Coordinates of N, CA and C and ligand atoms in Angstrom, one line a residue:
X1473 N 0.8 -1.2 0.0 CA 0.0 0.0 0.0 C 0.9 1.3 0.0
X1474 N 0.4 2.1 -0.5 CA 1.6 3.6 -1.0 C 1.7 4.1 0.2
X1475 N 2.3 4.9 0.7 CA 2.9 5.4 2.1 C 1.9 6.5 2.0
X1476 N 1.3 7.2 3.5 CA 0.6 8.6 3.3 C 1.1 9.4 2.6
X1477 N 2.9 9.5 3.2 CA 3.0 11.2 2.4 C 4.7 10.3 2.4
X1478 N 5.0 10.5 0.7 CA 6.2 10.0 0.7 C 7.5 10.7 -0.7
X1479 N 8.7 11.4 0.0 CA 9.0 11.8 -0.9 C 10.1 11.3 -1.8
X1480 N 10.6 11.9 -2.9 CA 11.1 10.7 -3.6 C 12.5 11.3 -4.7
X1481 N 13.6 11.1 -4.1 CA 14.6 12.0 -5.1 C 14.1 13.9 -5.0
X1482 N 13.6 14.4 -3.9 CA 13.6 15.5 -3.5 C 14.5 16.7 -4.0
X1483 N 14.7 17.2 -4.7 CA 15.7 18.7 -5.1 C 15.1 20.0 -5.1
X1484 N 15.7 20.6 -3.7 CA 15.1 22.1 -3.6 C 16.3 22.8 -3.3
X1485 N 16.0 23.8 -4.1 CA 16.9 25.0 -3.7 C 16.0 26.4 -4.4
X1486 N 16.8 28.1 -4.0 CA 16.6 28.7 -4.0 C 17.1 29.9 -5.2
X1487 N 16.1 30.8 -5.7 CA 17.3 31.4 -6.5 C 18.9 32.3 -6.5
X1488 N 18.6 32.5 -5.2 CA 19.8 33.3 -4.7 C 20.9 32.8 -4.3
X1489 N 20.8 31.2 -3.9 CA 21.7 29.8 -3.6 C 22.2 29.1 -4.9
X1490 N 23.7 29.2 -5.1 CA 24.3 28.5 -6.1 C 23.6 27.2 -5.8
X1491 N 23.9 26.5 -4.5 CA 23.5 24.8 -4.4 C 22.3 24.7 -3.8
X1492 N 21.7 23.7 -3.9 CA 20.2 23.4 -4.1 C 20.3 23.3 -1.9
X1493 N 19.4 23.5 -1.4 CA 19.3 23.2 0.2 C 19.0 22.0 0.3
X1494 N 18.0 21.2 -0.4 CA 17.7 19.6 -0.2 C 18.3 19.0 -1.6
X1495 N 19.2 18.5 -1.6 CA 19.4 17.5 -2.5 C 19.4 16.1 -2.4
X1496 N 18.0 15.2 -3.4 CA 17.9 14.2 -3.0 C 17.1 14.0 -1.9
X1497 N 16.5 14.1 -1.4 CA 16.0 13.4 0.1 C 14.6 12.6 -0.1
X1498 N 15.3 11.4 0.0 CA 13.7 10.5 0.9 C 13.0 10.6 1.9
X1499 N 12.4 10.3 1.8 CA 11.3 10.2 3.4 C 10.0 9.4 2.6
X1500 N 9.6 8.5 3.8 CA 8.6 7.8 3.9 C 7.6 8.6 5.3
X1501 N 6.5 8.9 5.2 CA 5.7 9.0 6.6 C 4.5 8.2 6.4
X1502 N 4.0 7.3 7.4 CA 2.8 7.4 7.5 C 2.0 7.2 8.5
X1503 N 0.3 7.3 8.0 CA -0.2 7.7 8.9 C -0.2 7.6 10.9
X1504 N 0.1 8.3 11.1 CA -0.3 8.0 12.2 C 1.1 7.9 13.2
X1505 N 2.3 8.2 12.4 CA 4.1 7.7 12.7 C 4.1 9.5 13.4
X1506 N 5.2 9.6 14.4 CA 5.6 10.8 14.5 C 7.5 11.1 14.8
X1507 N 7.9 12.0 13.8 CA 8.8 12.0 13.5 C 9.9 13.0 13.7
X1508 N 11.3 13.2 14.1 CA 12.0 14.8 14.6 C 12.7 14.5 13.8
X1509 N 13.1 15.6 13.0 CA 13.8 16.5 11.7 C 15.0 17.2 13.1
X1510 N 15.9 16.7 12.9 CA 17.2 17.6 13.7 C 17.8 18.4 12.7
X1511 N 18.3 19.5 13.0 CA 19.2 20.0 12.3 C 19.7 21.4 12.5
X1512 N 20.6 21.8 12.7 CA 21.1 22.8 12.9 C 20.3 23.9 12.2
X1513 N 20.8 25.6 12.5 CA 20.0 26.8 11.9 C 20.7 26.7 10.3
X1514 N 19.6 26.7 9.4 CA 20.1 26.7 8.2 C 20.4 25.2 6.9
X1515 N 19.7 24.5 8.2 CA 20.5 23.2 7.7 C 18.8 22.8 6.3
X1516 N 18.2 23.6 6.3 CA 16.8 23.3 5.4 C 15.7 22.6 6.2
X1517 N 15.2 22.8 7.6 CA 14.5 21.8 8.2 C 12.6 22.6 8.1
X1518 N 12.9 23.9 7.8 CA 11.7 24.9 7.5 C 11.3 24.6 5.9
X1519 N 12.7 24.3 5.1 CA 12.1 24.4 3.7 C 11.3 23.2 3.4
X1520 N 12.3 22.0 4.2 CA 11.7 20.7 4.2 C 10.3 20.4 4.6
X1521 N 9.9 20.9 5.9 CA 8.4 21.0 6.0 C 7.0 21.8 5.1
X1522 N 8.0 22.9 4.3 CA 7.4 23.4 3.4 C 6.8 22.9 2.4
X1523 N 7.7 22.2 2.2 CA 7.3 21.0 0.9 C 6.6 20.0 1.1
X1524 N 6.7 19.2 2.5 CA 5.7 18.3 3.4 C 4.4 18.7 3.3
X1525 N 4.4 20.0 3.3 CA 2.7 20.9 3.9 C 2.4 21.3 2.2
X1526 N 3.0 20.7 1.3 CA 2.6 21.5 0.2 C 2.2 23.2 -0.1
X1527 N 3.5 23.6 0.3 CA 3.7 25.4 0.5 C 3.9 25.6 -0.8
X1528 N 5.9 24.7 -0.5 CA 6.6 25.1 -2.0 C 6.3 23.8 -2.6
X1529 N 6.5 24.2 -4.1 CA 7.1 23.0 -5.0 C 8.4 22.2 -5.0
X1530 N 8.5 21.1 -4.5 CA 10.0 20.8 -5.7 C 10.6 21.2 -6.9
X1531 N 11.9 21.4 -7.2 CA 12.5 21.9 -8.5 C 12.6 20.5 -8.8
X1532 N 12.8 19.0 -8.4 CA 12.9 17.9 -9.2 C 12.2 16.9 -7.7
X1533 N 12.2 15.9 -8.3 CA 11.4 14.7 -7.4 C 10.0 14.6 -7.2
X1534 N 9.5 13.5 -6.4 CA 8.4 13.6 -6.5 C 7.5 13.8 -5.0
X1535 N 6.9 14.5 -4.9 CA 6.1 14.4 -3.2 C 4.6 13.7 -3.8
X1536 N 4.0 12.8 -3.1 CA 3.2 11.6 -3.3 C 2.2 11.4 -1.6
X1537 N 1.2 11.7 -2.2 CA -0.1 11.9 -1.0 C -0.5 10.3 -1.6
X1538 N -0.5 9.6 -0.7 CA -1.3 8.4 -0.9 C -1.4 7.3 -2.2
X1539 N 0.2 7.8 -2.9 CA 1.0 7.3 -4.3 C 0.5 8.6 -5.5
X1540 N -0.7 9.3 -4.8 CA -0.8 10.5 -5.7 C 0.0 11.6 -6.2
X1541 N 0.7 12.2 -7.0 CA 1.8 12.8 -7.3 C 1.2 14.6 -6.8
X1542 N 1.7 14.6 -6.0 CA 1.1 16.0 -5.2 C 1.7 17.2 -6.5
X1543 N 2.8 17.0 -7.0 CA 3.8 17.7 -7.3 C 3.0 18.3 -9.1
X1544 N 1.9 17.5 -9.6 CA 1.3 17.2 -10.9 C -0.1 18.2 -10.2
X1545 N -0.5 18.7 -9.1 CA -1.5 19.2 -8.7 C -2.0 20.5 -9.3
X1546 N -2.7 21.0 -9.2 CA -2.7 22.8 -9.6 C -3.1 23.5 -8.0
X1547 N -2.3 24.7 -8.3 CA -2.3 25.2 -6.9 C -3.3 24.8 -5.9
X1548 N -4.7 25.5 -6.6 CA -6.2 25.3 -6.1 C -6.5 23.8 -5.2
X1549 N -6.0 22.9 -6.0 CA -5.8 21.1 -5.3 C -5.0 21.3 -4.4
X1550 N -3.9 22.2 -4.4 CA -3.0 22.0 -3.1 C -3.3 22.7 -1.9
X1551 N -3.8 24.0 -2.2 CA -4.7 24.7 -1.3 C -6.2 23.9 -0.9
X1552 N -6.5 23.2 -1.3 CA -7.5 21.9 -1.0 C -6.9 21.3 -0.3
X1553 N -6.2 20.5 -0.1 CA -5.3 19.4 0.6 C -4.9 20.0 2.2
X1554 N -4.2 21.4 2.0 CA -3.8 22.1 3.2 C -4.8 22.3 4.1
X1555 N -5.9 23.0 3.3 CA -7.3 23.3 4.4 C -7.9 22.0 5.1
X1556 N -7.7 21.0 4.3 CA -8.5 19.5 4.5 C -7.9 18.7 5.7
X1557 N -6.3 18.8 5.3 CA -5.4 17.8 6.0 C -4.0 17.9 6.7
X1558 N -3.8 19.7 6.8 CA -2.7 19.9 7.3 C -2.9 20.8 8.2
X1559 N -2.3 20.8 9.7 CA -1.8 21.9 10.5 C -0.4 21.9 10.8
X1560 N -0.4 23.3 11.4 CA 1.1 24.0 10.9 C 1.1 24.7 12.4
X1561 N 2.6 24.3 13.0 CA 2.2 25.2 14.3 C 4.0 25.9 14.0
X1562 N 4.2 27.3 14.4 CA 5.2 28.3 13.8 C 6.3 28.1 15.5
X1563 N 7.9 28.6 15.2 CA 8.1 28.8 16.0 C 7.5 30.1 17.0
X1564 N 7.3 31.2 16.5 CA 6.7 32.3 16.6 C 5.2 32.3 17.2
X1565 N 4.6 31.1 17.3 CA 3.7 31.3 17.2 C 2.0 31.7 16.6
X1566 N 2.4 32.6 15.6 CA 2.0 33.3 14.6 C 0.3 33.5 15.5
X1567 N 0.3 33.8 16.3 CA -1.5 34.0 16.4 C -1.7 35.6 16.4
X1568 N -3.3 35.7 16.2 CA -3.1 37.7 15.6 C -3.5 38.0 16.8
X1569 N -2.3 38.8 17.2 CA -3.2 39.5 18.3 C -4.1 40.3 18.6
X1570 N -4.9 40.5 17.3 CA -6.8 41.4 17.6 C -7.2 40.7 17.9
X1571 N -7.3 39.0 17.7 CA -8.5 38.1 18.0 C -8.2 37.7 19.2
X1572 N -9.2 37.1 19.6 CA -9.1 36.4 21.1 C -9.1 35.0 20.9
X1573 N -8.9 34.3 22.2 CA -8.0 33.0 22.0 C -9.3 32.3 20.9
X1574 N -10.5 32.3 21.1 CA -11.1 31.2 20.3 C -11.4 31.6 19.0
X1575 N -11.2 32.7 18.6 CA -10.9 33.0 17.3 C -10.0 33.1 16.3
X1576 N -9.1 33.1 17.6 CA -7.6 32.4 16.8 C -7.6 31.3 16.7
X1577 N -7.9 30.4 16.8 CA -8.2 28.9 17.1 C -9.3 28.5 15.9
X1578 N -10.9 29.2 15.7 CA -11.5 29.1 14.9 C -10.9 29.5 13.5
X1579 N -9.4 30.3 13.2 CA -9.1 31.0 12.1 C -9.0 30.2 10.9
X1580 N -8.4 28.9 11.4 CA -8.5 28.5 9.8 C -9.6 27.1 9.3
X1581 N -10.5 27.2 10.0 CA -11.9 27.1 9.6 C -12.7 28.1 9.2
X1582 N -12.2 29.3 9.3 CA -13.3 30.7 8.7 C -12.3 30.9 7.3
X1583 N -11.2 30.4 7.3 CA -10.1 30.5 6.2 C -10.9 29.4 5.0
X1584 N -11.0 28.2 5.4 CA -11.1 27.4 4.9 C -13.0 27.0 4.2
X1585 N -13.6 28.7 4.7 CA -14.6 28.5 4.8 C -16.0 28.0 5.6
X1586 N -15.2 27.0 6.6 CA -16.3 26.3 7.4 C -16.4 27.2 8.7
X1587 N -18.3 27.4 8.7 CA -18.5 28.0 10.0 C -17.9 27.3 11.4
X1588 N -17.0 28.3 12.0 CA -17.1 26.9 13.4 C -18.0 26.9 14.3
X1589 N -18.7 25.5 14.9 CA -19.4 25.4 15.9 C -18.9 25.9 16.7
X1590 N -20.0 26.4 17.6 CA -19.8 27.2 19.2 C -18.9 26.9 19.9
X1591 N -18.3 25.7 19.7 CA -17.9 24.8 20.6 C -16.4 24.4 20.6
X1592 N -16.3 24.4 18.7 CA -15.0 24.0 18.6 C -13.8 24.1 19.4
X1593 N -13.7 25.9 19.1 CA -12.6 26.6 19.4 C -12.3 26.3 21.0
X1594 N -13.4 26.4 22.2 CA -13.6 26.2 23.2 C -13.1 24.9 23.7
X1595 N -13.7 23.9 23.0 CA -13.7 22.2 23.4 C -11.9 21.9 23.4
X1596 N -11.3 22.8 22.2 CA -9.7 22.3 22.3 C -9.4 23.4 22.8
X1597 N -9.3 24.3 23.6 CA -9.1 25.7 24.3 C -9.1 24.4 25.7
X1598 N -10.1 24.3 26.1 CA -10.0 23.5 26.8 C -9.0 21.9 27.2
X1599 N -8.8 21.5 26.0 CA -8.3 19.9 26.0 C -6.7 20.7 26.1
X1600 N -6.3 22.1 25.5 CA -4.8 22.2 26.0 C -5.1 22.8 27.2
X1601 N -6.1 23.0 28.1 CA -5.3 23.4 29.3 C -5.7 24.8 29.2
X1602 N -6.3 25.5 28.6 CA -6.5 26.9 28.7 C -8.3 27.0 28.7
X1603 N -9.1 26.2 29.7 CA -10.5 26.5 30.1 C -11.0 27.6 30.4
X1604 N -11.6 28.1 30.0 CA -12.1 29.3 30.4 C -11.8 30.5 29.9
X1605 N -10.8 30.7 28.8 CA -10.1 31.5 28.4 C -10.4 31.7 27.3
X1606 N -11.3 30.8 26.6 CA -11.8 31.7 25.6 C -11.5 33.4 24.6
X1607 N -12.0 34.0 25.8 CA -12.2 35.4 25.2 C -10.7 36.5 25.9
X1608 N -10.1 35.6 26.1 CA -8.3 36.4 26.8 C -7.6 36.7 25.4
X1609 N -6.8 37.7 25.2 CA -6.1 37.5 24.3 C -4.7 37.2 24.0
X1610 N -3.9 36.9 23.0 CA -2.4 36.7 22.8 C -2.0 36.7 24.2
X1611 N -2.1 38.5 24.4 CA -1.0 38.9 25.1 C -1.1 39.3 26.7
X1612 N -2.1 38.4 27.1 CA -2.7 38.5 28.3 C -1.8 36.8 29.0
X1613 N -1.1 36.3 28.0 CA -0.9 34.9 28.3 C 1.0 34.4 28.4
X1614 N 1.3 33.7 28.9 CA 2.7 33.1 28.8 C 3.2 32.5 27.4
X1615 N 4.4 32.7 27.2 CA 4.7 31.8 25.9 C 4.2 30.3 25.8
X1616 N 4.4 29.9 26.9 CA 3.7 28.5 27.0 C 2.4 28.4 26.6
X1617 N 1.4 29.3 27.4 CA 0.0 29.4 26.8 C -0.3 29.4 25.1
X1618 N 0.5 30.4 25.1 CA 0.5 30.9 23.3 C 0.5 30.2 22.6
X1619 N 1.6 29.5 22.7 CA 1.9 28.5 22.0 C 0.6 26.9 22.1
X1620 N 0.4 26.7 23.3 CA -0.9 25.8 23.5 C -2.1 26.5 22.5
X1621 N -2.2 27.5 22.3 CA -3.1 28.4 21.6 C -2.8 27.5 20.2
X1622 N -2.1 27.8 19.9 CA -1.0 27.8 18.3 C -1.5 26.5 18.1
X1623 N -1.3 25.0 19.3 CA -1.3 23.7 19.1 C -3.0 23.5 18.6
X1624 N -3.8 24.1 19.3 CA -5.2 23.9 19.6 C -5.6 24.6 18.1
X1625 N -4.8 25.8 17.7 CA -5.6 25.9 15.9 C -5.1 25.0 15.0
X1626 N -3.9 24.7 15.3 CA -3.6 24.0 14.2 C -4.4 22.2 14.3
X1627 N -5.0 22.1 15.1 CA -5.8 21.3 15.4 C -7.0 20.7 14.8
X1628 N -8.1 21.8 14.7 CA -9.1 22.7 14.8 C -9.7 22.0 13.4
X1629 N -8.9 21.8 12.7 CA -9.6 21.5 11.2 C -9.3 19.6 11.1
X1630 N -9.2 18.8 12.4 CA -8.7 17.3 12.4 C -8.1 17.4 11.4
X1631 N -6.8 17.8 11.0 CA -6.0 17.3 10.3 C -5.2 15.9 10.5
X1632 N -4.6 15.6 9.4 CA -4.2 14.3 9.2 C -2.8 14.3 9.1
X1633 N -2.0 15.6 9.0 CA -0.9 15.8 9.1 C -0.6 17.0 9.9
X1634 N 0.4 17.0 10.8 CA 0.8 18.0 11.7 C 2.2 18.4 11.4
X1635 N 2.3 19.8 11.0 CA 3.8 19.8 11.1 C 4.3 21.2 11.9
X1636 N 5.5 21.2 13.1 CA 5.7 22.0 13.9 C 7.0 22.4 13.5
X1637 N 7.0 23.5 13.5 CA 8.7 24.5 13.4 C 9.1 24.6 14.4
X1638 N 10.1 24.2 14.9 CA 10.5 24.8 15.8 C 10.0 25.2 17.0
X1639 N 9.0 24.4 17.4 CA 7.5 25.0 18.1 C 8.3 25.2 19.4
X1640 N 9.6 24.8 19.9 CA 9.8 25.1 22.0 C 10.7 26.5 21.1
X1641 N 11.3 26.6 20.4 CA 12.3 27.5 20.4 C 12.6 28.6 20.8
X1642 N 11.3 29.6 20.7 CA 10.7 30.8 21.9 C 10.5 30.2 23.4
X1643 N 10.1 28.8 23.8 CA 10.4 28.9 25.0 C 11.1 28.1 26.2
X1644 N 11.0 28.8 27.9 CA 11.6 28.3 28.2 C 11.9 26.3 28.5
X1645 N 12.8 26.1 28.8 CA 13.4 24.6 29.0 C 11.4 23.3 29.3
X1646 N 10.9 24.2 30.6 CA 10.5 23.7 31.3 C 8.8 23.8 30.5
X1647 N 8.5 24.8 29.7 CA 7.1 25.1 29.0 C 7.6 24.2 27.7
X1648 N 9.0 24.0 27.0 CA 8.7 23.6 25.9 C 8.4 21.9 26.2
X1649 N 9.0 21.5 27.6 CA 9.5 20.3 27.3 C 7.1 19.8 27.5
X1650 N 6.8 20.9 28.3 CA 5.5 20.4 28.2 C 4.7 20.5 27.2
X1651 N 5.5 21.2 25.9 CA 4.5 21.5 24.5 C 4.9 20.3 24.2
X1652 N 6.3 19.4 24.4 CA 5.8 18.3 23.8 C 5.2 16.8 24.4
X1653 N 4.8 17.4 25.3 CA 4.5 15.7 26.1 C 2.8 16.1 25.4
X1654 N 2.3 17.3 25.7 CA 1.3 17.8 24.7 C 1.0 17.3 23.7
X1655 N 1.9 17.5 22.7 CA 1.9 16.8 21.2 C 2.0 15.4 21.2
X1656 N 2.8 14.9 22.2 CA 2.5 13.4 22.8 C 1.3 12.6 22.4
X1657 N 0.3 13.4 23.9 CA -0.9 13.1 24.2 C -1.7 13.2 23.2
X1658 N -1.6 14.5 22.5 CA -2.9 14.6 21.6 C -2.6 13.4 20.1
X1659 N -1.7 13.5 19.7 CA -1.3 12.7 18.7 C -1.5 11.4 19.1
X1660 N -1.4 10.9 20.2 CA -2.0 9.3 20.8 C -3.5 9.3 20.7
X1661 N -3.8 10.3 20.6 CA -5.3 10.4 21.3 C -5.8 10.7 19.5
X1662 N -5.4 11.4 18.9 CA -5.9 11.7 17.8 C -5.6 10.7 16.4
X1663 N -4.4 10.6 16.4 CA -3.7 9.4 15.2 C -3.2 10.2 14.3
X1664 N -3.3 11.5 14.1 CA -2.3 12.1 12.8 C -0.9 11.7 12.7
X1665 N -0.4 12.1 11.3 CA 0.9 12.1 11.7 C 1.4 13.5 12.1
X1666 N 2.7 13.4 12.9 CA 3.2 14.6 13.2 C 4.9 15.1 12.9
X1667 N 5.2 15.6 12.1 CA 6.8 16.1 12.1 C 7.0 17.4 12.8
X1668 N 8.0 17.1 13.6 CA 8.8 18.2 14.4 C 9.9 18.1 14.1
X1669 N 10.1 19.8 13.9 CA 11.1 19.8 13.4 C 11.8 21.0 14.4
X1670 N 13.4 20.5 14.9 CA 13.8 21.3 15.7 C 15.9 21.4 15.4
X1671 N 16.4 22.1 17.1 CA 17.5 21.6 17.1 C 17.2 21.1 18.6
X1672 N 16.2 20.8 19.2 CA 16.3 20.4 20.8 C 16.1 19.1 20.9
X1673 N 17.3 18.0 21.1 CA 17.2 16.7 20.6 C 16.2 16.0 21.6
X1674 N 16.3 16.7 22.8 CA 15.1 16.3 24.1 C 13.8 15.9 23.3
X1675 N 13.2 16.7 22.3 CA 12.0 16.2 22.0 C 11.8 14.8 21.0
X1676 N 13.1 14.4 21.1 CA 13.0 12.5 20.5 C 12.0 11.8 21.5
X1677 N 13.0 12.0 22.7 CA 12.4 11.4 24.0 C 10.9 11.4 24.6
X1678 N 11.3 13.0 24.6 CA 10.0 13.6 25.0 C 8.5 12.8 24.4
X1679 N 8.9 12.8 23.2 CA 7.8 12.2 22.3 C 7.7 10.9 21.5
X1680 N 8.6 10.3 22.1 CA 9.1 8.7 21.4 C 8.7 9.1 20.0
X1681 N 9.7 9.8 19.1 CA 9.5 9.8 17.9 C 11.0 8.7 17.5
X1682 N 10.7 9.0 16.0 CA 12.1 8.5 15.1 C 12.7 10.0 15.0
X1683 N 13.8 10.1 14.7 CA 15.0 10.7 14.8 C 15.6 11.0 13.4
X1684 N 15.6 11.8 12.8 CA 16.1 11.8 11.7 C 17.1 13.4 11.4
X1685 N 18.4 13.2 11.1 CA 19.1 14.3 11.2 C 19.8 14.8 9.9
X1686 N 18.9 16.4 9.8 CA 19.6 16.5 8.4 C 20.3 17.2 8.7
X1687 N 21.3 17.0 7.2 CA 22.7 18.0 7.4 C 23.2 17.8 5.7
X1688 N 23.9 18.4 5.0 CA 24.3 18.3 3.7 C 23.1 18.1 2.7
X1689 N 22.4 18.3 2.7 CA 20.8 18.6 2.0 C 20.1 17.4 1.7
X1690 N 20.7 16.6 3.0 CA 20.2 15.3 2.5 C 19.4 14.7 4.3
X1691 N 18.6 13.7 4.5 CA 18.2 13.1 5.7 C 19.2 11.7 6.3
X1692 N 19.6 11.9 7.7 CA 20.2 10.9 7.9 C 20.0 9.7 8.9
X1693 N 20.2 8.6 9.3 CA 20.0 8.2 10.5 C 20.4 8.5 11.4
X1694 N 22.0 9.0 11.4 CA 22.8 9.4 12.6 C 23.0 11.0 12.4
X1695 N 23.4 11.3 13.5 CA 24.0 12.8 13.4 C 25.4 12.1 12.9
X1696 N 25.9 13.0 12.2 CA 27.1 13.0 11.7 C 28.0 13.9 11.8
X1697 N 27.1 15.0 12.4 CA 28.0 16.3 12.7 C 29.5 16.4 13.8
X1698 N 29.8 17.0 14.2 CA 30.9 16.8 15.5 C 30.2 17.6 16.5
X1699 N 29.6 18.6 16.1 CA 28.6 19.4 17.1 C 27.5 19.1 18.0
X1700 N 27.5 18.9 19.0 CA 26.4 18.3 19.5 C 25.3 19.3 19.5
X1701 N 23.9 19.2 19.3 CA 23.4 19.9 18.9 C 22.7 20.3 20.7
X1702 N 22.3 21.4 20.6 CA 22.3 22.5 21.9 C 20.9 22.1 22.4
X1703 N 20.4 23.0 23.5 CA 18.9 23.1 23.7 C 18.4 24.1 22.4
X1704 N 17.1 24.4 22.3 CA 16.7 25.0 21.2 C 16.7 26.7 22.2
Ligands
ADP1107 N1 12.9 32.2 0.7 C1 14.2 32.0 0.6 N2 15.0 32.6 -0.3 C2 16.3 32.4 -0.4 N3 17.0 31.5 0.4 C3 16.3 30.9 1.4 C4 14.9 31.1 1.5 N4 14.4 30.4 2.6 C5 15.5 29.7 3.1 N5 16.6 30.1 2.4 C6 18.0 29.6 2.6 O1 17.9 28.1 2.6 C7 18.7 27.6 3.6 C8 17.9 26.7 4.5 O2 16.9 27.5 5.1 P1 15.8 26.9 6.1 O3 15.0 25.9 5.4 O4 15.0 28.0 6.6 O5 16.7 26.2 7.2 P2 16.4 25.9 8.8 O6 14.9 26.0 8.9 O7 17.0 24.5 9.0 O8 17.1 27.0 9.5 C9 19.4 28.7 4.3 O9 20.7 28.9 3.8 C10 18.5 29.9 4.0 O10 19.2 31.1 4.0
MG1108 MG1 13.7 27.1 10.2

């Protein structure tokens, strides 16, 4: 059976970059696997998820939804797919600070067109831990909160794939290591798949994922580096 999301001789780069940033890279995911992308700043672990979430294109290879050639799509089908089947949680956070927590949360269901039930934004407002809070905003809250904000929209639409930037790297030791026992729980509880992508190797453990370390524009099983790679 074809893998959920599987990529294949991978080649990306940029126009202002003589050498391509991914050259070559495999990856198999599926449903329901959760996975850490290590790599240093720069090493392509944001471009790589780009391409996972169907952002960017490949300049060569193939990205394959369910042996479907994602890559053969027209934009409109790929903006289909994202609304349908992907959340994205930023290191930054990205939530707008005019809205309040459950409208950041309902955002990309009003994006995506679907009215949200009363309930939605609330019911996972709730399930991360922030009850009652509803109508608080951004900036009324801890990075840790924010960020639980961030986990709970990218939620919001049951996606089937999860993919996180960098999600502890704004915070501290002790809030990030709880965004991932977080992403843990809800991913046991829910079945998507999930890629995190970081340099904080703690969240292997944290989250009994696989381990995967890029470096040379390619995915590896080992670090190969000499560097040991830091907290985030
Ligand atoms: N939009 C862009 N235009 C040009 N170069 C880019 C762009 N995005 C990323 N790069 C370059 O590609 C390389 C990998 O970047 P990125 O995927 O963001 O790595 P990471 O997320 O691991 O830090 C870097 O050298 C970066 O400068
Ligand atoms: Mg990045």
């Amino acid at each position: 059976m074809a893998s959920f999301l599987e990529l294949q001789q991978v080649v990306k780069g940029y126009p202002s970059s003589p050498q391509p940033v991914l050259n070559d890279v495999d990856l198999q995911i599926e449903l329901g696997e959760r996975l850490v992308i290590l790599g240093n700043s720069g090493a392509g672990k944001t471009t790589l998820l780009s391409l996972l979430g169907l952002i960017l294109r490949a300049d060569q290879g193939r990205i394959l939804i369910a042996g479907e050639d994602a890559q053969q799509w027209t934009e409109k089908e790929r903006a289909l797919w994202r609304n349908r089947s992907l959340g994205y949680v930023f290191q930054d956070f990205g939530l707008i600070p005019e809205l309040n927590l459950e409208d950041n949360v309902n955002l990309p269901l009003r994006i995506a067109g679907v009215r949200p039930s009363k309930w939605q934004g609330r019911e996972l407002l709730q399930r991360v831990g922030l009850d009652g809070r509803e109508h608080s905003y951004p900036k009324e809250l801890s990075g840790g909160e924010v960020q639980r904000v961030a986990v709970a929209r990218a939620l919001v639409g049951s996606p089937h794939l999860v993919l996180a930037d960098e999600p502890t790297g704004n915070l501290q030791r002790n809030q990030g290591e709880e965004i991932g026992h977080l992403f843990l729980e809800l991913q046991q509880e829910l079945g998507f798949s999930l890629v995190v992508a970081t340099h904080n190797e703690r969240l292997v453990s944290v989250l009994q994922a696989q381990p995967l370390w890029l470096y040379d524009g390619r995915l590896h099983l080992k670090n190969g580096e000499e560097t040991v790679c830091g907290e985030d």
